Coordinates of C-alpha atoms in Angstrom, one line a residue:
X228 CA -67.1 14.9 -2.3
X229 CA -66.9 17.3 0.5
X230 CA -64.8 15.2 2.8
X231 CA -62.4 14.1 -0.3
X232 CA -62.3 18.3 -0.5
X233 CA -61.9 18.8 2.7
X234 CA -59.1 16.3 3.2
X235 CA -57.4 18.0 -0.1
X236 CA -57.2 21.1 1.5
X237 CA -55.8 20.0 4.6
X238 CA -52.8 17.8 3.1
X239 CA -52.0 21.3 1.1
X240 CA -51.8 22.9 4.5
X241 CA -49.7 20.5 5.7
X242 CA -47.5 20.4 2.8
X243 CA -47.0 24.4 2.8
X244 CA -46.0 24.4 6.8
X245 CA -44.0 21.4 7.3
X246 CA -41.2 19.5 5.2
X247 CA -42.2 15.4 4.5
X248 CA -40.6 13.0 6.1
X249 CA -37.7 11.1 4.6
X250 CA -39.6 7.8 4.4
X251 CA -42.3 9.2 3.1
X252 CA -40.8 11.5 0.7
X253 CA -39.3 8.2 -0.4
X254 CA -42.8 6.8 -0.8
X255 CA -44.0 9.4 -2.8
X256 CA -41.4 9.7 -4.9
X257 CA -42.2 5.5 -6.1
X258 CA -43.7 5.0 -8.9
X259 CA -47.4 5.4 -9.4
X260 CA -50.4 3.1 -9.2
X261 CA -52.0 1.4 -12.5
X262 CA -54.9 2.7 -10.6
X263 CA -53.6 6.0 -10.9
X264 CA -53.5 7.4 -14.7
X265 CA -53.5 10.6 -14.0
X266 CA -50.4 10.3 -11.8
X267 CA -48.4 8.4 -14.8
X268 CA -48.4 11.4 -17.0
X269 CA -48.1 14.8 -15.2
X270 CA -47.6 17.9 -18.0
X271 CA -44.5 20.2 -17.1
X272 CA -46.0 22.4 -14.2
X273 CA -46.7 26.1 -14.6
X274 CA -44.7 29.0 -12.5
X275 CA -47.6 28.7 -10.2
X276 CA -47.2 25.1 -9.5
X277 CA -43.6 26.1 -8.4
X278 CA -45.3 27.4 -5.4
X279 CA -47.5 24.5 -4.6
X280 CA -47.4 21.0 -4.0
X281 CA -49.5 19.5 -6.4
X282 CA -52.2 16.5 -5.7
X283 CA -54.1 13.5 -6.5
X284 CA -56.0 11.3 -4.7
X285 CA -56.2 7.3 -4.8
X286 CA -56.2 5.1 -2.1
X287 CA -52.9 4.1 -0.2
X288 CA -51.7 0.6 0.1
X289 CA -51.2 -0.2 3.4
X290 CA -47.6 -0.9 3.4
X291 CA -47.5 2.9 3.4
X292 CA -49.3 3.4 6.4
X293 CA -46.3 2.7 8.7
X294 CA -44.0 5.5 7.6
X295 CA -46.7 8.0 6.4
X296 CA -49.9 7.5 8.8
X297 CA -50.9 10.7 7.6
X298 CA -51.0 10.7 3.8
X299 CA -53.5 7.2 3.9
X300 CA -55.1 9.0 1.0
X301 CA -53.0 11.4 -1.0
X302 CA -50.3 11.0 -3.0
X303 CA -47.7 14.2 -4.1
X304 CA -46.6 15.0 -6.8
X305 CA -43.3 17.2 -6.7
X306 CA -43.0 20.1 -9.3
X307 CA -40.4 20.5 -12.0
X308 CA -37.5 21.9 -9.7
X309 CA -37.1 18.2 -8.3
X310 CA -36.5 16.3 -11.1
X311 CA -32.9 15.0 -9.5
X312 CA -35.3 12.9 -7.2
X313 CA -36.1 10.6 -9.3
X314 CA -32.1 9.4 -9.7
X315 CA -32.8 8.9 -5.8
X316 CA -33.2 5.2 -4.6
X317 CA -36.6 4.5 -2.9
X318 CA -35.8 1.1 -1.5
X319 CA -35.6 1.3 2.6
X320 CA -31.8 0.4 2.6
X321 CA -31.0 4.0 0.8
X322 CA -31.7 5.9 3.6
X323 CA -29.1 4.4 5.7
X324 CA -25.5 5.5 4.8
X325 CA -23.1 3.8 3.2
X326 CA -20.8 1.3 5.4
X327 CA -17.2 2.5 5.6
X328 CA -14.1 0.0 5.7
X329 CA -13.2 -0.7 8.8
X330 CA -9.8 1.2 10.4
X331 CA -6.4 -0.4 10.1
X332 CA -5.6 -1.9 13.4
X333 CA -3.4 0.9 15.6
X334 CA 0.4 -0.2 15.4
X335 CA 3.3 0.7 18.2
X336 CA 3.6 4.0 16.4
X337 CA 0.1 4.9 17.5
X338 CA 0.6 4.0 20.9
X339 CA 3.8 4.5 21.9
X340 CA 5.3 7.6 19.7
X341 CA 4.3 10.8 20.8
X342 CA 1.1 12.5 18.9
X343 CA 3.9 15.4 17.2
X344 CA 6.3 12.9 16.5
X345 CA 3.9 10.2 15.1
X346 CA 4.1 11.5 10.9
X347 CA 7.8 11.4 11.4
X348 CA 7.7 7.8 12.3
X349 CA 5.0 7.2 9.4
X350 CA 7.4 8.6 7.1
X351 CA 10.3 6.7 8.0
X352 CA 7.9 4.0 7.9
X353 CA 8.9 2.6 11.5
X354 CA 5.2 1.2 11.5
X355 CA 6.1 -1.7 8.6
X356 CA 9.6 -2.9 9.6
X357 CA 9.3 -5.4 6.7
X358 CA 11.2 -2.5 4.4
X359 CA 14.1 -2.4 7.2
X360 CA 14.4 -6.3 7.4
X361 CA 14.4 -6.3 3.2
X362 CA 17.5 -4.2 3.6
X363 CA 19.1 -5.5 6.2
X364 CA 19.7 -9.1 5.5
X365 CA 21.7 -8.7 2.8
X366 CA 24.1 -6.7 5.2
X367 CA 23.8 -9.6 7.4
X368 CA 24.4 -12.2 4.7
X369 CA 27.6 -10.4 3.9
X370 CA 29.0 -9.6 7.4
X371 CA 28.6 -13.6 8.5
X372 CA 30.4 -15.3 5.4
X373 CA 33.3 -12.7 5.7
X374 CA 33.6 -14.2 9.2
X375 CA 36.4 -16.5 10.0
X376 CA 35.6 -20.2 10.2
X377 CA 34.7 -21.8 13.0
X378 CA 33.9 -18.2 14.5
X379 CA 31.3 -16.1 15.4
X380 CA 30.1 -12.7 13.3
X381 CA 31.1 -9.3 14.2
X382 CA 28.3 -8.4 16.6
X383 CA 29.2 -4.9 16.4
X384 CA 29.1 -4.8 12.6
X385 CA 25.8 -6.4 13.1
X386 CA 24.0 -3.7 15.4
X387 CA 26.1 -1.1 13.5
X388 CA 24.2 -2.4 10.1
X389 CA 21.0 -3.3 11.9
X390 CA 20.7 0.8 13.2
X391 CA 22.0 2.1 9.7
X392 CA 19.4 -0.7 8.2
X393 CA 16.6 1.0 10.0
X394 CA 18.1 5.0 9.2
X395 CA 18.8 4.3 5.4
X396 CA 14.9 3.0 4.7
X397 CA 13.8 5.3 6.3
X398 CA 15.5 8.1 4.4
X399 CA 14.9 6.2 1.5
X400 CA 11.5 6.4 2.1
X401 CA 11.2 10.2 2.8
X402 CA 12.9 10.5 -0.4
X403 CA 10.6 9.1 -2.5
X404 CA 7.7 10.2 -0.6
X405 CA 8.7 13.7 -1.6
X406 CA 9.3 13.0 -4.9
X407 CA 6.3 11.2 -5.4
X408 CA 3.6 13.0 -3.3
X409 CA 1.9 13.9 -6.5
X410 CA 1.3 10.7 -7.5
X411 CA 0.9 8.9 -3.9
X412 CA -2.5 10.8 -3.3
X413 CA -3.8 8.9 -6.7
X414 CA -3.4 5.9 -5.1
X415 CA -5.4 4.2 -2.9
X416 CA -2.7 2.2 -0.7
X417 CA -0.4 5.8 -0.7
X418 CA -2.9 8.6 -0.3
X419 CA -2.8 8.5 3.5
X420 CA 1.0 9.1 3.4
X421 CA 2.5 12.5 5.5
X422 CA 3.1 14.4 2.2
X423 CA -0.3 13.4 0.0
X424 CA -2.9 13.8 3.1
X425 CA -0.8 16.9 3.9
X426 CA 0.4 16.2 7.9
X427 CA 3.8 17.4 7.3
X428 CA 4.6 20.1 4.2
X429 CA 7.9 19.0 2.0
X430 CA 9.8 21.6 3.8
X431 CA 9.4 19.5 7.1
X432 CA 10.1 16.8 5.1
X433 CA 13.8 18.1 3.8
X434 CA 14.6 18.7 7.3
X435 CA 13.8 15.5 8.9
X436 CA 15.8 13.5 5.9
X437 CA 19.2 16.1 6.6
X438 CA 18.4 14.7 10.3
X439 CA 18.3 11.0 9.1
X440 CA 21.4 11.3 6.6
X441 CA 23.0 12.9 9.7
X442 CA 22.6 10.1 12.2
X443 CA 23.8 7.5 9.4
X444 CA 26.6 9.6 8.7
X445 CA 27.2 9.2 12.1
X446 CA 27.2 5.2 11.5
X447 CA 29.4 5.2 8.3
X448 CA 32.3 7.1 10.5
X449 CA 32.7 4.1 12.3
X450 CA 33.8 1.7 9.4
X451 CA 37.1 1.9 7.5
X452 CA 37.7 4.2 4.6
X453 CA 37.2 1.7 2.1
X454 CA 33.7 1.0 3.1
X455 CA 32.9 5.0 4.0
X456 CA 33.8 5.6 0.2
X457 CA 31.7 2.2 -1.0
X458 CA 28.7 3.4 1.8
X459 CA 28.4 7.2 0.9
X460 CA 28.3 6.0 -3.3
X461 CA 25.0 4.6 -2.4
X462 CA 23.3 7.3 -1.9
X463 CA 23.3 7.7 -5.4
X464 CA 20.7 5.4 -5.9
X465 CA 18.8 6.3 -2.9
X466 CA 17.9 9.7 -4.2
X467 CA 17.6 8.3 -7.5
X468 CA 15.6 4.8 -7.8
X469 CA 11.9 6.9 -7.2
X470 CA 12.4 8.5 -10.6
X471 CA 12.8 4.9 -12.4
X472 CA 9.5 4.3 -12.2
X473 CA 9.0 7.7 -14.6
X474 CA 11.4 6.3 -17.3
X475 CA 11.3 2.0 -17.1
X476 CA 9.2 -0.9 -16.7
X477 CA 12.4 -2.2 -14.6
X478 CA 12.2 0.0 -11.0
X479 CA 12.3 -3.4 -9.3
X480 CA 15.6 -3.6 -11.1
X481 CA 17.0 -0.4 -10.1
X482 CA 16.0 -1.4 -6.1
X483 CA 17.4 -4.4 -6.2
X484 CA 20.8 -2.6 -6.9
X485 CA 19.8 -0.2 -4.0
X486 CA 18.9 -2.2 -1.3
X487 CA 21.5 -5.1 -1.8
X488 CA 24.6 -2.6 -1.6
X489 CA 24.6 -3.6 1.7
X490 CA 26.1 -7.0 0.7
X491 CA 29.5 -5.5 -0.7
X492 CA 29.7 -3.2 1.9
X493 CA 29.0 -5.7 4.6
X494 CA 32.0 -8.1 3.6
X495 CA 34.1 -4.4 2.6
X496 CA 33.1 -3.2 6.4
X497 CA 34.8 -6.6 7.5
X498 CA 38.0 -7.3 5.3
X499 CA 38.5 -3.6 3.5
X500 CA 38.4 -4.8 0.2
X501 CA 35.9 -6.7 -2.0
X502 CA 36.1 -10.7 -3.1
X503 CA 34.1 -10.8 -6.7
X504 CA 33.6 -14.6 -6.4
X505 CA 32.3 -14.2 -3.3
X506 CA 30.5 -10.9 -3.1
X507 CA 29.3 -10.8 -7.2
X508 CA 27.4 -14.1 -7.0
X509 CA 25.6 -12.3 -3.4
X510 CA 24.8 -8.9 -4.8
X511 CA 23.1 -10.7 -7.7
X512 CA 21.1 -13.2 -5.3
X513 CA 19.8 -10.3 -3.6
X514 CA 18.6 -8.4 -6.9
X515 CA 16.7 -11.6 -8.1
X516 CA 15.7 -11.8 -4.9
X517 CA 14.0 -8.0 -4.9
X518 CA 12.7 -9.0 -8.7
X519 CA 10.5 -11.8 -6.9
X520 CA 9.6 -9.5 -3.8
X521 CA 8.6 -6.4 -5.1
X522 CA 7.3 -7.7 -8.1
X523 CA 4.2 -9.4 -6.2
X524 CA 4.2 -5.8 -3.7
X525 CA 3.6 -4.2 -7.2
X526 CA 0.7 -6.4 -8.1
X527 CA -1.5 -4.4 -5.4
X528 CA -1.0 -1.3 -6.9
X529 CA -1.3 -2.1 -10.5
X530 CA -4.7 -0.7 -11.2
X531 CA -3.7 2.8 -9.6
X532 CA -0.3 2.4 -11.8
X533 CA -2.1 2.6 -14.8
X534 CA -4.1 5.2 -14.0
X535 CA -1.4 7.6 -12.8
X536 CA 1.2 6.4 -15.6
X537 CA 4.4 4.6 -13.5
X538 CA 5.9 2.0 -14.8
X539 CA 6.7 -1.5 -12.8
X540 CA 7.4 -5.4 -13.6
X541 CA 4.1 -6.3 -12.6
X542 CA 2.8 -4.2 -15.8
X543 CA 5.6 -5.2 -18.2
X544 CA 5.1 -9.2 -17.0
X545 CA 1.4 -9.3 -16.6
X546 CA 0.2 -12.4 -17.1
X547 CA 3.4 -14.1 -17.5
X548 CA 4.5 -12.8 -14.0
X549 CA 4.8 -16.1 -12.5
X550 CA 7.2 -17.2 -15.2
X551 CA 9.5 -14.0 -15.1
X552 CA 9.8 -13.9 -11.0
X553 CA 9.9 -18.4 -11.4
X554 CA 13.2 -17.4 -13.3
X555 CA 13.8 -14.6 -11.3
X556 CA 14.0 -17.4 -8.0
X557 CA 16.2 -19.8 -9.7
X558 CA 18.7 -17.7 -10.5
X559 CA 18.9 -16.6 -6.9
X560 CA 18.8 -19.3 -5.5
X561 CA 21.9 -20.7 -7.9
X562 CA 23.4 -17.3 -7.2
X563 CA 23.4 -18.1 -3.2
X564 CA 25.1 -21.7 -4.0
X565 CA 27.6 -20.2 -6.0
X566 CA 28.5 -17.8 -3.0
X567 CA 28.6 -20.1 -0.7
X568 CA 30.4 -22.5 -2.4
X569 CA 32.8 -20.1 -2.8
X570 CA 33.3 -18.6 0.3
X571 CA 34.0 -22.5 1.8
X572 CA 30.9 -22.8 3.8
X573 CA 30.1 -25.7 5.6
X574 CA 27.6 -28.2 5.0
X575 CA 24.8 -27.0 6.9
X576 CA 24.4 -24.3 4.6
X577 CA 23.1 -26.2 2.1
X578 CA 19.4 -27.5 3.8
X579 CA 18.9 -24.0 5.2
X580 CA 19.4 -22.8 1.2
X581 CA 17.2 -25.6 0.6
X582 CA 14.4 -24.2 3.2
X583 CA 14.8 -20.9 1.6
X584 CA 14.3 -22.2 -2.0
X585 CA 10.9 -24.3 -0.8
X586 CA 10.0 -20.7 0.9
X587 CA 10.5 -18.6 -2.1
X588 CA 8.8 -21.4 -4.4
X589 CA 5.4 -21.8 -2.1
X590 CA 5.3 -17.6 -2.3
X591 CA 5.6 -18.0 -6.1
X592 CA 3.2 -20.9 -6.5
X593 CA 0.2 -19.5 -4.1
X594 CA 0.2 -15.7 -4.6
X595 CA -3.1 -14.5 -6.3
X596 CA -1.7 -11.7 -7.8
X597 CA -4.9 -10.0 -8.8
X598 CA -5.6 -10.4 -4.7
X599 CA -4.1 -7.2 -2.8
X600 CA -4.0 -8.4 0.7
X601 CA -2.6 -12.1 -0.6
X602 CA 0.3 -9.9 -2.3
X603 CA 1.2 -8.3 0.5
X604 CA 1.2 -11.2 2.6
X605 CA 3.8 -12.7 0.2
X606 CA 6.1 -9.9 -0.1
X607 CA 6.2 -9.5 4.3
X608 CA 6.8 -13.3 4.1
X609 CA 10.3 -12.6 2.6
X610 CA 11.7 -11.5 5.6
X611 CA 11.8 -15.7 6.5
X612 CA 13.2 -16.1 3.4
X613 CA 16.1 -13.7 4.6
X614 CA 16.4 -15.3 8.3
X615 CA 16.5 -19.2 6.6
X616 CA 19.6 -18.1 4.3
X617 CA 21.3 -15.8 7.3
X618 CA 21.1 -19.0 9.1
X619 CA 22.7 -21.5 6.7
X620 CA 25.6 -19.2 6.4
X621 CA 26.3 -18.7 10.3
X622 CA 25.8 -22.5 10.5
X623 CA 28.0 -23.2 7.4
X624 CA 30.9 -20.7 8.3
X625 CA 30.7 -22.0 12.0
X626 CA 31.4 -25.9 11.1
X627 CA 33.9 -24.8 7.9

């Protein structure tokens, strides 16, 4: 009895001059031994036992002996104050922390653009040209079948497009990253944007868009009057389509009639006026076209949507997605025929559209649309989709 004493008094000494160890604190924390009724039903300590660690003895297992060599024959019992430890895990894994998700792989932004610069180009989003190639292939599309037959495309018209392509989505996106900052740091996929994590402020923001609209002002002074007049109506829709998604289930809608303008204004740029059998049939390809893309990009974000309260197709189709955007391809793919047909392109246009169709039918048939990184897959594939139908039509205008 006067060891067992003895060996009380000096784990209270210990206890009083030094804090336990996590492991063992872990240990002591487990629940008690059968062996150990007393330990099972502790009363609710006094004032005094605030002051003191309280104990009872047993003997340890040994499997205790490796992270508390010390305690081999106490146990503690912590007072009242700690009653959150028991919502602590005592298995060995909970001391270690919690593995974080690995980083995104750096992009040319991060190593080419300069450090002051770099939120800029994340804004403009120069680090996912998908958006830019999306917008510019319907320019493209337009630009070649207003070429004469048997002849090349205007390969100034082209650049001019491709550079106003890349100047346009990126104000576009600056746009609706002001408008939306409330809701982007909600969302998991948009919370690291310039405006939600708070790199740039939205006065920065105003002033780097005047700078954008600027430069493709620059642009649209190089094209005829017709097509400056048809150009500058667009922005209309570019400061406008980030509200849709406030008011309809139908924002993919409203995009497709942004980012296909470029196919009347693409022909416009070439002949100065418009073609409706030509140029209707394209316009409305490319907005069945957008239905299917950004339909599936809206599947990733669907969870956050409902949370925040934004509207998209992928919550007004939900389950019968597949159907809607299976519709959705046909009648673009129809629409593109019809175009062609009537524009006199030759026969190679027809495979390519063929290709295309096959393309946009495998992204329709494999997407898991409840799988995030499958959806985006699908939607960056598109920009194939756009290069197969931009090459029927400079194959088809070149042998019509």
């Amino acid at each position: 009895m006067a060891l067992l004493r003895a060996a009380a008094a000096e784990l209270r000494r210990r206890a009083r001059s030094s804090p336990l160890p996590a492991p063992a604190l872990s240990y002591l924390l487990s629940s008690p031994s059968p062996q150990s009724p007393a330990a099972s039903t502790f009363p609710d300590p006094s004032p005094l036992a605030h002051r003191r660690h309280l104990i009872t003895l047993r003997r340890c297992p040994a499997s205790a002996s490796a992270f508390a060599p010390d305690l081999h024959h106490a146990r503690i019992l912590l007072p009242s104050h700690f009653s959150q430890a028991s919502q602590l895990s005592t298995s060995p894994s909970s001391s270690e922390p919690a593995a974080k998700a690995s980083p995104p792989p750096p992009t040319w932004v991060d190593n080419w653009i300069p450090e002051a610069a770099r939120p800029y180009a994340m804004l403009a989003r120069l680090d996912k040209p998908i958006g830019t190639w999306l917008l510019a292939w319907p320019c493209m599309w337009s630009i070649t079948i207003a070429a004469m037959p048997g002849q090349l495309p205007d390969l100034k018209m082209l650049a001019l497009f491709g550079c106003g392509a890349v100047l346009l989505r990126g104000a576009g996106c600056t746009v609706n990253d002001l408008l939306d900052r409330d809701i982007d740091n909600k969302v998991e996929r948009t919370k690291s944007r310039p405006f939600a994590s708070g790199v740039l402020t939205p006065s920065q923001g105003v002033g780097f868009l005047g700078f954008q609209l600027l430069l493709g002002l620059g642009i649209l002074l190089q094209l005829n009057n017709y097509s400056r007049i048809l150009g500058a109506s667009s922005l209309l829709l570019v400061f406008s389509y980030p509200l849709m998604k406030r008011f309809t289930f139908w924002p993919q809608a409203y995009l497709g009639l942004t980012f296909n303008w470029g196919a009347l204004l693409g022909w416009a740029a070439i002949k100065e006026s418009l073609d409706p059998a030509v140029i209707l049939p394209l316009y409305t390809a490319g907005i069945c076209w957008t239905l299917v893309y950004d339909t599936i990009y809206a599947h990733q974000d669907k969870e956050d949507d409902l949370k925040v309260g934004v509207k998209s197709t992928a919550l007004r189709f939900g389950d019968l997605t597949k159907y809607w955007i299976s519709g959705f391809g046909a009648a673009c793919i129809g629409s593109l025929a019809l175009s062609g047909y009537n524009a006199d392109l030759g026969w190679p246009y027809y495979p390519f559209l063929s290709a295309a169709a096959a393309q946009l039918a495998w992204q329709i048939s494999t997407v898991e649309l409840s799988n995030r990184s499958d959806c985006n897959r699908k939607f960056v594939s598109n920009k194939w989709f756009g290069a197969l139908v931009f090459s029927g039509i400079l194959c088809g205008r070149l042998v019509s």
